[in-house]
């Protein structure tokens, strides 16, 4: 966003004629593969846990995580990535007292770290558990995805690439 300005400015450039989303074939998602998680970490500058010295695994940022789903009747298991679903009516946006959680006209849900107060209401409202709170001081940030200690963050659907 360094080149695109604030999320509000990026939203003004968004195309109302498009609604962005992801389609993931869970049948092709190998249980032991975490390439999507690694790619997200690299793209958004949240590095590995050891590098950033997270106090615990619960406090590590997760814009995307892998889960294993099991059918109780058949026992069949599939692995799938879970991230922000960029809901049509996002509950995280509804509960944000400052307007930091916002939805662009093209459907992408973003957090403006400049006005986020870190109340975490959006984290509680998210049915996908797709938001993280930044606990630790930040170093080596990505130019395209600035982060802020004491704020909430989530998948931005790689909006800087779309914009």
JSON list of C-alpha atoms in Angstrom, two decimals, residues 12-69:
[
{"chain": "A", "resi": 12, "resn": "UNK", "atom": "CA", "xyz": [-11.78, 4.72, -4.33]},
{"chain": "A", "resi": 13, "resn": "UNK", "atom": "CA", "xyz": [-9.88, 3.11, -7.24]},
{"chain": "A", "resi": 14, "resn": "UNK", "atom": "CA", "xyz": [-11.65, -0.26, -6.86]},
{"chain": "A", "resi": 15, "resn": "UNK", "atom": "CA", "xyz": [-13.92, -1.41, -9.66]},
{"chain": "A", "resi": 16, "resn": "UNK", "atom": "CA", "xyz": [-17.59, -1.82, -8.65]},
{"chain": "A", "resi": 17, "resn": "UNK", "atom": "CA", "xyz": [-18.07, -4.10, -11.65]},
{"chain": "A", "resi": 18, "resn": "UNK", "atom": "CA", "xyz": [-15.79, -6.74, -10.14]},
{"chain": "A", "resi": 19, "resn": "UNK", "atom": "CA", "xyz": [-16.11, -8.86, -7.01]},
{"chain": "A", "resi": 20, "resn": "UNK", "atom": "CA", "xyz": [-12.86, -10.59, -6.13]},
{"chain": "A", "resi": 21, "resn": "UNK", "atom": "CA", "xyz": [-12.60, -14.04, -4.57]},
{"chain": "A", "resi": 22, "resn": "UNK", "atom": "CA", "xyz": [-10.54, -17.21, -4.43]},
{"chain": "A", "resi": 23, "resn": "UNK", "atom": "CA", "xyz": [-11.45, -20.69, -5.59]},
{"chain": "A", "resi": 24, "resn": "UNK", "atom": "CA", "xyz": [-9.36, -23.43, -4.02]},
{"chain": "A", "resi": 25, "resn": "UNK", "atom": "CA", "xyz": [-9.67, -27.07, -5.07]},
{"chain": "A", "resi": 26, "resn": "UNK", "atom": "CA", "xyz": [-9.31, -28.79, -1.68]},
{"chain": "A", "resi": 27, "resn": "UNK", "atom": "CA", "xyz": [-8.96, -32.12, -3.49]},
{"chain": "A", "resi": 28, "resn": "UNK", "atom": "CA", "xyz": [-5.60, -30.97, -4.82]},
{"chain": "A", "resi": 29, "resn": "UNK", "atom": "CA", "xyz": [-4.39, -29.49, -1.52]},
{"chain": "A", "resi": 30, "resn": "UNK", "atom": "CA", "xyz": [-1.81, -31.84, 0.00]},
{"chain": "A", "resi": 31, "resn": "UNK", "atom": "CA", "xyz": [-2.01, -32.15, 3.80]},
{"chain": "A", "resi": 32, "resn": "UNK", "atom": "CA", "xyz": [1.75, -31.67, 4.21]},
{"chain": "A", "resi": 33, "resn": "UNK", "atom": "CA", "xyz": [2.05, -28.72, 1.85]},
{"chain": "A", "resi": 34, "resn": "UNK", "atom": "CA", "xyz": [2.18, -25.21, 3.32]},
{"chain": "A", "resi": 35, "resn": "UNK", "atom": "CA", "xyz": [3.36, -23.36, 0.21]},
{"chain": "A", "resi": 36, "resn": "UNK", "atom": "CA", "xyz": [0.37, -20.99, 0.29]},
{"chain": "A", "resi": 37, "resn": "UNK", "atom": "CA", "xyz": [1.11, -20.07, 3.91]},
{"chain": "A", "resi": 38, "resn": "UNK", "atom": "CA", "xyz": [4.79, -19.50, 3.12]},
{"chain": "A", "resi": 39, "resn": "UNK", "atom": "CA", "xyz": [3.97, -17.39, 0.05]},
{"chain": "A", "resi": 40, "resn": "UNK", "atom": "CA", "xyz": [1.61, -15.22, 2.12]},
{"chain": "A", "resi": 41, "resn": "UNK", "atom": "CA", "xyz": [4.27, -14.74, 4.80]},
{"chain": "A", "resi": 42, "resn": "UNK", "atom": "CA", "xyz": [6.84, -13.66, 2.22]},
{"chain": "A", "resi": 43, "resn": "UNK", "atom": "CA", "xyz": [4.45, -11.38, 0.31]},
{"chain": "A", "resi": 44, "resn": "UNK", "atom": "CA", "xyz": [3.18, -9.61, 3.42]},
{"chain": "A", "resi": 45, "resn": "UNK", "atom": "CA", "xyz": [6.35, -9.52, 5.47]},
{"chain": "A", "resi": 46, "resn": "UNK", "atom": "CA", "xyz": [5.32, -11.47, 8.53]},
{"chain": "A", "resi": 47, "resn": "UNK", "atom": "CA", "xyz": [8.27, -13.84, 8.36]},
{"chain": "A", "resi": 48, "resn": "UNK", "atom": "CA", "xyz": [8.72, -16.98, 10.40]},
{"chain": "A", "resi": 49, "resn": "UNK", "atom": "CA", "xyz": [7.94, -17.39, 14.09]},
{"chain": "A", "resi": 50, "resn": "UNK", "atom": "CA", "xyz": [11.55, -17.78, 15.19]},
{"chain": "A", "resi": 51, "resn": "UNK", "atom": "CA", "xyz": [12.63, -14.67, 13.31]},
{"chain": "A", "resi": 52, "resn": "UNK", "atom": "CA", "xyz": [9.98, -12.48, 14.92]},
{"chain": "A", "resi": 53, "resn": "UNK", "atom": "CA", "xyz": [10.23, -14.03, 18.39]},
{"chain": "A", "resi": 54, "resn": "UNK", "atom": "CA", "xyz": [6.55, -14.73, 19.01]},
{"chain": "A", "resi": 55, "resn": "UNK", "atom": "CA", "xyz": [5.77, -15.40, 22.63]},
{"chain": "A", "resi": 56, "resn": "UNK", "atom": "CA", "xyz": [3.54, -18.34, 21.70]},
{"chain": "A", "resi": 57, "resn": "UNK", "atom": "CA", "xyz": [2.00, -20.01, 18.66]},
{"chain": "A", "resi": 58, "resn": "UNK", "atom": "CA", "xyz": [-1.35, -18.44, 19.61]},
{"chain": "A", "resi": 59, "resn": "UNK", "atom": "CA", "xyz": [0.16, -14.98, 19.17]},
{"chain": "A", "resi": 60, "resn": "UNK", "atom": "CA", "xyz": [1.78, -15.62, 15.79]},
{"chain": "A", "resi": 61, "resn": "UNK", "atom": "CA", "xyz": [0.04, -13.82, 12.91]},
{"chain": "A", "resi": 62, "resn": "UNK", "atom": "CA", "xyz": [-2.11, -16.00, 10.68]},
{"chain": "A", "resi": 63, "resn": "UNK", "atom": "CA", "xyz": [-3.46, -14.41, 7.55]},
{"chain": "A", "resi": 64, "resn": "UNK", "atom": "CA", "xyz": [-3.84, -17.93, 6.17]},
{"chain": "A", "resi": 65, "resn": "UNK", "atom": "CA", "xyz": [-3.68, -21.30, 7.90]},
{"chain": "A", "resi": 66, "resn": "UNK", "atom": "CA", "xyz": [-4.08, -24.92, 6.88]},
{"chain": "A", "resi": 67, "resn": "UNK", "atom": "CA", "xyz": [-6.82, -27.05, 8.43]},
{"chain": "A", "resi": 68, "resn": "UNK", "atom": "CA", "xyz": [-7.73, -30.70, 8.00]},
{"chain": "A", "resi": 69, "resn": "UNK", "atom": "CA", "xyz": [-11.40, -31.48, 7.46]}
]
